[in-house]
Amino acid sequence: TDGGQTWQIKGGILYPSLNNHFETISMLVESKSATTDDSIRVIVYYTYSADNNNDDAKLGYFQFKPNDPTFSYDIKTLDSPSAGREFNYVSAVSDGQYWQNSTYFGCIVGEYSNNNDTTISHRLFQTRNWGETHNSVTINTTFDEFYLNADFLEGTSDSVVFITQRRFTTPGDEVRVMFTPWGTLSNSARTVFLTVDTLQYEKPIISIKQGPADTEKKILITCTKEGRARYHGSTNSGLTWDIDYTLDSRTNFSTNYTFVSSDSTGSSNDFCAMFSRRGTGDDSINVRRGNLGSMGTTNYKLNA
């Protein structure tokens, strides 16, 4: 309640057994009514397993109202994979930027073999009644794809845009972008292969700058390329793309992870991109804020 200076524990994923391990989590914060304080919901999707190697991991969900005196806590298992499989890389998505009471939200999650080297399918879950029930659809793939990450794309036909790291048996991974319907769930997905498959593109993250319904949306994707921080983008809702912009041009450091967020209210500096930088005895988090093709000055060593 004081801008992050102090914190109180409000709740969590509570089980009677200590033998549950949580692999991936993704969170939303949504408000059902702009005028009711205790209508705010914290919504979390997560994968969990009895084993610390994530074997047979299930998909779970919990929601609570942090400003409600009764706390109004809801927790449930959404689905279990088939025998010998696991859920992993969950990413939450919502159209709450555009709706209040009629908000749809959900998540996309991958189903994999238990050794996490074979992709079975992508699963899109959605609720239209604030978590009471979820519907789901299976989006099949013939590729091995990891690190799912998703965002909502509002337009003439609303979509979920989700990205993966497509893995090959030969050296080289590529970024795959998929568009699947949101208003009516479908097992179809339109695909864009964003990068070449002879170089190592890894761990992509997506952010879509939300805006008025009748405007084209700006999209930014960050990732690593051969251990260097890169980004790709579109200014027309993913119709065309510009790729391989540099986040960190220095060659004596490597990057393990990137992240990107967007500002839906501003008129400039639409995106904030972050990347980890690993050097000899010198690890740090670094930040750039700007637009596609002009991400601004790098703020190095914000967390050294």
GROMACS .gro file of C-alpha atoms in nm, residues 4-302:
model
  299
    4GLY     CA    1   0.659  -0.115  -0.248
    5GLN     CA    2   0.849   0.015   0.056
    6THR     CA    3   0.695  -0.245   0.287
    7TRP     CA    4   0.518  -0.571   0.216
    8GLN     CA    5   0.265  -0.803   0.379
    9ILE     CA    6   0.216  -1.170   0.295
   10LYS     CA    7  -0.144  -1.212   0.181
   11GLY     CA    8  -0.149  -1.574   0.064
   12GLY     CA    9  -0.008  -1.815  -0.188
   13ILE     CA   10  -0.025  -2.164  -0.330
   14LEU     CA   11  -0.111  -2.360  -0.018
   15TYR     CA   12  -0.097  -2.739  -0.004
   16PRO     CA   13  -0.085  -2.976   0.296
   17SER     CA   14   0.214  -3.156   0.146
   18LEU     CA   15   0.563  -3.013   0.112
   19ASN     CA   16   0.623  -3.233  -0.192
   20ASN     CA   17   0.496  -2.992  -0.455
   21HIS     CA   18   0.741  -2.809  -0.679
   22PHE     CA   19   0.643  -2.505  -0.886
   23GLU     CA   20   0.815  -2.473  -1.222
   24THR     CA   21   0.661  -2.171  -1.401
   25ILE     CA   22   0.416  -1.898  -1.297
   26SER     CA   23   0.246  -1.607  -1.474
   27MET     CA   24   0.036  -1.333  -1.314
   28LEU     CA   25  -0.241  -1.089  -1.408
   29VAL     CA   26  -0.398  -0.806  -1.209
   30GLU     CA   27  -0.752  -0.722  -1.323
   31SER     CA   28  -1.039  -0.507  -1.193
   32LYS     CA   29  -1.401  -0.613  -1.237
   33SER     CA   30  -1.535  -0.269  -1.147
   34ALA     CA   31  -1.354   0.064  -1.167
   35THR     CA   32  -1.554   0.203  -0.874
   36THR     CA   33  -1.521  -0.093  -0.633
   37ASP     CA   34  -1.188  -0.127  -0.455
   38ASP     CA   35  -1.229  -0.489  -0.352
   39SER     CA   36  -1.311  -0.598  -0.709
   40ILE     CA   37  -0.938  -0.607  -0.791
   41ARG     CA   38  -0.816  -0.960  -0.854
   42VAL     CA   39  -0.467  -1.105  -0.848
   43ILE     CA   40  -0.475  -1.401  -1.089
   44VAL     CA   41  -0.196  -1.657  -1.114
   45TYR     CA   42  -0.151  -1.954  -1.348
   46TYR     CA   43   0.123  -2.201  -1.258
   47THR     CA   44   0.262  -2.548  -1.331
   48TYR     CA   45   0.339  -2.782  -1.043
   49SER     CA   46   0.460  -3.135  -0.986
   50ALA     CA   47   0.536  -3.378  -0.705
   51ASP     CA   48   0.889  -3.409  -0.846
   52ASN     CA   49   1.151  -3.138  -0.868
   53ASN     CA   50   1.221  -3.236  -1.231
   54ASN     CA   51   0.865  -3.127  -1.329
   55ASP     CA   52   0.755  -3.476  -1.439
   56ASP     CA   53   0.376  -3.508  -1.476
   57ALA     CA   54   0.336  -3.137  -1.393
   58LYS     CA   55  -0.025  -3.014  -1.379
   59LEU     CA   56  -0.169  -2.671  -1.458
   60GLY     CA   57  -0.302  -2.480  -1.157
   61TYR     CA   58  -0.485  -2.153  -1.102
   62PHE     CA   59  -0.554  -1.927  -0.809
   63GLN     CA   60  -0.722  -1.590  -0.765
   64PHE     CA   61  -0.771  -1.361  -0.468
   65LYS     CA   62  -0.894  -1.010  -0.390
   66PRO     CA   63  -0.616  -0.830  -0.203
   67ASN     CA   64  -0.844  -0.543  -0.093
   68ASP     CA   65  -1.135  -0.758   0.024
   69PRO     CA   66  -1.141  -0.813   0.405
   70THR     CA   67  -1.259  -1.172   0.347
   71PHE     CA   68  -0.975  -1.223   0.097
   72SER     CA   69  -1.208  -1.431  -0.129
   73TYR     CA   70  -0.944  -1.691  -0.217
   74ASP     CA   71  -0.995  -1.944  -0.500
   75ILE     CA   72  -0.751  -2.219  -0.596
   76LYS     CA   73  -0.795  -2.514  -0.833
   77THR     CA   74  -0.626  -2.754  -1.072
   78LEU     CA   75  -0.724  -2.670  -1.431
   79ASP     CA   76  -0.588  -2.976  -1.608
   80SER     CA   77  -0.350  -3.272  -1.593
   81PRO     CA   78  -0.140  -3.392  -1.887
   82SER     CA   79  -0.157  -3.739  -2.035
   83ALA     CA   80   0.059  -4.011  -1.879
   84GLY     CA   81   0.430  -3.950  -1.928
   85ARG     CA   82   0.383  -3.583  -2.009
   86GLU     CA   83   0.416  -3.249  -1.831
   87PHE     CA   84   0.291  -2.891  -1.858
   88ASN     CA   85   0.552  -2.615  -1.873
   89TYR     CA   86   0.615  -2.251  -1.977
   90VAL     CA   87   0.280  -2.102  -1.878
   91SER     CA   88   0.200  -1.747  -1.994
   92ALA     CA   89  -0.111  -1.556  -1.882
   93VAL     CA   90  -0.310  -1.333  -2.119
   94SER     CA   91  -0.607  -1.098  -2.079
   95ASP     CA   92  -0.821  -0.847  -2.270
   96GLY     CA   93  -0.871  -0.643  -1.951
   97GLN     CA   94  -0.716  -0.337  -2.115
   98TYR     CA   95  -1.043  -0.300  -2.305
   99TRP     CA   96  -1.309  -0.447  -2.074
  100GLN     CA   97  -1.410  -0.442  -1.709
  101ASN     CA   98  -1.696  -0.668  -1.606
  102SER     CA   99  -1.682  -0.870  -1.929
  103THR     CA  100  -1.307  -0.936  -1.916
  104TYR     CA  101  -1.181  -1.262  -2.068
  105PHE     CA  102  -0.853  -1.399  -1.940
  106GLY     CA  103  -0.657  -1.722  -1.946
  107CYS     CA  104  -0.321  -1.867  -2.033
  108ILE     CA  105  -0.127  -2.063  -2.289
  109VAL     CA  106   0.091  -2.353  -2.176
  110GLY     CA  107   0.299  -2.617  -2.349
  111GLU     CA  108   0.254  -2.993  -2.312
  112TYR     CA  109   0.580  -3.187  -2.336
  113SER     CA  110   0.728  -3.528  -2.282
  114ASN     CA  111   0.850  -3.573  -1.926
  115ASN     CA  112   1.212  -3.537  -2.034
  116ASN     CA  113   1.115  -3.197  -2.181
  117ASP     CA  114   1.271  -3.261  -2.521
  118THR     CA  115   0.957  -3.329  -2.729
  119THR     CA  116   0.669  -3.085  -2.773
  120ILE     CA  117   0.325  -3.248  -2.785
  121SER     CA  118   0.104  -2.941  -2.829
  122HIS     CA  119   0.018  -2.591  -2.709
  123ARG     CA  120  -0.291  -2.550  -2.488
  124LEU     CA  121  -0.490  -2.225  -2.471
  125PHE     CA  122  -0.719  -2.186  -2.167
  126GLN     CA  123  -0.978  -1.910  -2.133
  127THR     CA  124  -1.239  -1.806  -1.876
  128ARG     CA  125  -1.531  -1.572  -1.947
  129ASN     CA  126  -1.676  -1.578  -1.595
  130TRP     CA  127  -1.383  -1.462  -1.382
  131GLY     CA  128  -1.236  -1.805  -1.320
  132GLU     CA  129  -1.546  -2.005  -1.230
  133THR     CA  130  -1.492  -2.225  -1.537
  134HIS     CA  131  -1.229  -2.247  -1.810
  135ASN     CA  132  -1.256  -2.367  -2.169
  136SER     CA  133  -0.951  -2.487  -2.358
  137VAL     CA  134  -0.833  -2.570  -2.708
  138THR     CA  135  -0.535  -2.773  -2.825
  139ILE     CA  136  -0.312  -2.616  -3.090
  140ASN     CA  137  -0.105  -2.897  -3.239
  141THR     CA  138   0.247  -2.846  -3.363
  142THR     CA  139   0.493  -3.062  -3.555
  143PHE     CA  140   0.788  -2.871  -3.411
  144ASP     CA  141   0.974  -2.884  -3.081
  145GLU     CA  142   0.902  -2.543  -2.926
  146PHE     CA  143   0.984  -2.402  -2.584
  147TYR     CA  144   0.962  -2.080  -2.378
  148LEU     CA  145   0.605  -1.990  -2.470
  149ASN     CA  146   0.515  -1.626  -2.410
  150ALA     CA  147   0.189  -1.452  -2.506
  151ASP     CA  148   0.007  -1.118  -2.525
  152PHE     CA  149  -0.337  -0.999  -2.634
  153LEU     CA  150  -0.386  -0.834  -2.975
  154GLU     CA  151  -0.705  -0.628  -3.005
  155GLY     CA  152  -0.838  -0.560  -3.352
  156THR     CA  153  -1.115  -0.633  -3.598
  157SER     CA  154  -1.076  -0.994  -3.489
  158ASP     CA  155  -0.916  -1.026  -3.144
  159SER     CA  156  -0.619  -1.261  -3.120
  160VAL     CA  157  -0.364  -1.406  -2.884
  161VAL     CA  158  -0.012  -1.369  -3.016
  162PHE     CA  159   0.225  -1.625  -2.871
  163ILE     CA  160   0.589  -1.687  -2.947
  164THR     CA  161   0.819  -1.983  -2.900
  165GLN     CA  162   1.179  -2.086  -2.939
  166ARG     CA  163   1.167  -2.349  -3.213
  167ARG     CA  164   1.444  -2.601  -3.151
  168PHE     CA  165   1.625  -2.798  -3.421
  169THR     CA  166   1.837  -3.113  -3.400
  170THR     CA  167   2.115  -2.929  -3.585
  171PRO     CA  168   2.270  -2.610  -3.439
  172GLY     CA  169   2.037  -2.313  -3.465
  173ASP     CA  170   1.698  -2.219  -3.310
  174GLU     CA  171   1.447  -1.967  -3.444
  175VAL     CA  172   1.170  -1.742  -3.312
  176ARG     CA  173   0.823  -1.853  -3.421
  177VAL     CA  174   0.526  -1.613  -3.388
  178MET     CA  175   0.169  -1.750  -3.389
  179PHE     CA  176  -0.169  -1.573  -3.403
  180THR     CA  177  -0.474  -1.762  -3.276
  181PRO     CA  178  -0.835  -1.637  -3.231
  182TRP     CA  179  -0.952  -1.514  -2.889
  183GLY     CA  180  -1.321  -1.428  -2.937
  184THR     CA  181  -1.397  -1.785  -3.046
  185LEU     CA  182  -1.132  -2.038  -2.946
  186SER     CA  183  -0.985  -2.232  -3.235
  187ASN     CA  184  -0.715  -2.494  -3.285
  188SER     CA  185  -0.578  -2.297  -3.580
  189ALA     CA  186  -0.284  -2.058  -3.570
  190ARG     CA  187  -0.130  -1.833  -3.834
  191THR     CA  188   0.249  -1.854  -3.823
  192VAL     CA  189   0.538  -1.620  -3.892
  193PHE     CA  190   0.892  -1.760  -3.874
  194LEU     CA  191   1.070  -1.448  -3.767
  195THR     CA  192   1.437  -1.545  -3.778
  196VAL     CA  193   1.666  -1.784  -3.964
  197ASP     CA  194   1.718  -2.136  -3.833
  198THR     CA  195   2.097  -2.146  -3.873
  199LEU     CA  196   2.162  -1.913  -3.579
  200GLN     CA  197   2.081  -1.957  -3.212
  201TYR     CA  198   1.781  -1.739  -3.119
  202GLU     CA  199   1.659  -1.819  -2.766
  203LYS     CA  200   1.408  -1.733  -2.494
  204PRO     CA  201   1.182  -1.481  -2.675
  205ILE     CA  202   0.957  -1.239  -2.482
  206ILE     CA  203   0.671  -1.038  -2.638
  207SER     CA  204   0.494  -0.714  -2.548
  208ILE     CA  205   0.213  -0.545  -2.743
  209LYS     CA  206   0.146  -0.174  -2.686
  210GLN     CA  207  -0.229  -0.156  -2.634
  211GLY     CA  208  -0.426   0.135  -2.774
  212PRO     CA  209  -0.757   0.242  -2.932
  213ALA     CA  210  -0.952  -0.032  -3.105
  214ASP     CA  211  -0.916   0.109  -3.456
  215THR     CA  212  -0.537   0.157  -3.449
  216GLU     CA  213  -0.257  -0.072  -3.561
  217LYS     CA  214  -0.067  -0.212  -3.265
  218LYS     CA  215   0.307  -0.194  -3.205
  219ILE     CA  216   0.475  -0.522  -3.108
  220LEU     CA  217   0.823  -0.576  -2.968
  221ILE     CA  218   0.996  -0.912  -2.917
  222THR     CA  219   1.325  -0.944  -2.732
  223CYS     CA  220   1.547  -1.253  -2.727
  224THR     CA  221   1.909  -1.359  -2.735
  225LYS     CA  222   2.098  -1.429  -3.058
  226GLU     CA  223   2.418  -1.627  -3.016
  227GLY     CA  224   2.431  -1.499  -2.657
  228ARG     CA  225   2.368  -1.133  -2.748
  229ALA     CA  226   2.058  -0.926  -2.666
  230ARG     CA  227   1.844  -0.851  -2.975
  231TYR     CA  228   1.494  -0.729  -3.054
  232HIS     CA  229   1.241  -0.746  -3.339
  233GLY     CA  230   0.926  -0.546  -3.396
  234SER     CA  231   0.617  -0.461  -3.594
  235THR     CA  232   0.423  -0.134  -3.617
  236ASN     CA  233   0.118  -0.280  -3.795
  237SER     CA  234  -0.014  -0.555  -3.565
  238GLY     CA  235   0.228  -0.813  -3.699
  239LEU     CA  236   0.158  -0.775  -4.070
  240THR     CA  237   0.523  -0.690  -4.143
  241TRP     CA  238   0.833  -0.713  -3.924
  242ASP     CA  239   1.173  -0.552  -3.877
  243ILE     CA  240   1.421  -0.789  -3.718
  244ASP     CA  241   1.763  -0.814  -3.557
  245TYR     CA  242   1.800  -0.478  -3.388
  246THR     CA  243   2.072  -0.470  -3.124
  247LEU     CA  244   2.004  -0.419  -2.754
  248ASP     CA  245   2.367  -0.457  -2.643
  249SER     CA  246   2.637  -0.413  -2.906
  250ARG     CA  247   2.935  -0.494  -2.687
  251THR     CA  248   3.107  -0.821  -2.772
  252ASN     CA  249   3.285  -0.899  -2.446
  253PHE     CA  250   2.966  -0.984  -2.257
  254SER     CA  251   2.700  -1.250  -2.299
  255THR     CA  252   2.326  -1.235  -2.225
  256ASN     CA  253   2.118  -1.516  -2.078
  257TYR     CA  254   1.775  -1.349  -2.063
  258THR     CA  255   1.583  -1.049  -2.192
  259PHE     CA  256   1.247  -0.897  -2.103
  260VAL     CA  257   1.020  -0.629  -2.249
  261SER     CA  258   0.717  -0.432  -2.127
  262SER     CA  259   0.512  -0.159  -2.292
  263ASP     CA  260   0.339   0.164  -2.194
  264SER     CA  261  -0.022   0.173  -2.313
  265THR     CA  262  -0.083   0.536  -2.209
  266GLY     CA  263   0.225   0.723  -2.334
  267SER     CA  264   0.280   0.876  -2.676
  268SER     CA  265   0.656   0.810  -2.689
  269ASN     CA  266   0.908   0.563  -2.547
  270ASP     CA  267   0.659   0.284  -2.602
  271PHE     CA  268   0.874  -0.004  -2.477
  272CYS     CA  269   1.112  -0.078  -2.192
  273ALA     CA  270   1.357  -0.361  -2.271
  274MET     CA  271   1.581  -0.525  -2.015
  275PHE     CA  272   1.865  -0.773  -2.049
  276SER     CA  273   2.103  -0.956  -1.822
  277ARG     CA  274   2.469  -0.917  -1.898
  278ARG     CA  275   2.730  -1.166  -1.788
  279GLY     CA  276   3.100  -1.087  -1.787
  280THR     CA  277   3.399  -1.196  -1.584
  281GLY     CA  278   3.303  -1.107  -1.226
  282ASP     CA  279   3.048  -0.855  -1.352
  283ASP     CA  280   2.682  -0.953  -1.383
  284SER     CA  281   2.412  -0.689  -1.413
  285ILE     CA  282   2.061  -0.598  -1.526
  286ASN     CA  283   2.050  -0.329  -1.793
  287VAL     CA  284   1.760  -0.123  -1.933
  288ARG     CA  285   1.672   0.067  -2.250
  289ARG     CA  286   1.352   0.263  -2.309
  290GLY     CA  287   1.234   0.381  -2.649
  291ASN     CA  288   1.073   0.273  -2.974
  292LEU     CA  289   1.127   0.020  -3.250
  293GLY     CA  290   1.460   0.104  -3.416
  294SER     CA  291   1.544   0.367  -3.155
  295MET     CA  292   1.550   0.212  -2.809
  296GLY     CA  293   1.735   0.497  -2.644
  297THR     CA  294   2.040   0.513  -2.422
  298THR     CA  295   2.136   0.196  -2.236
  299ASN     CA  296   2.130   0.227  -1.858
  300TYR     CA  297   2.402  -0.019  -1.762
  301LYS     CA  298   2.447  -0.190  -1.427
  302LEU     CA  299   2.116  -0.093  -1.270
   0.00000   0.00000   0.00000
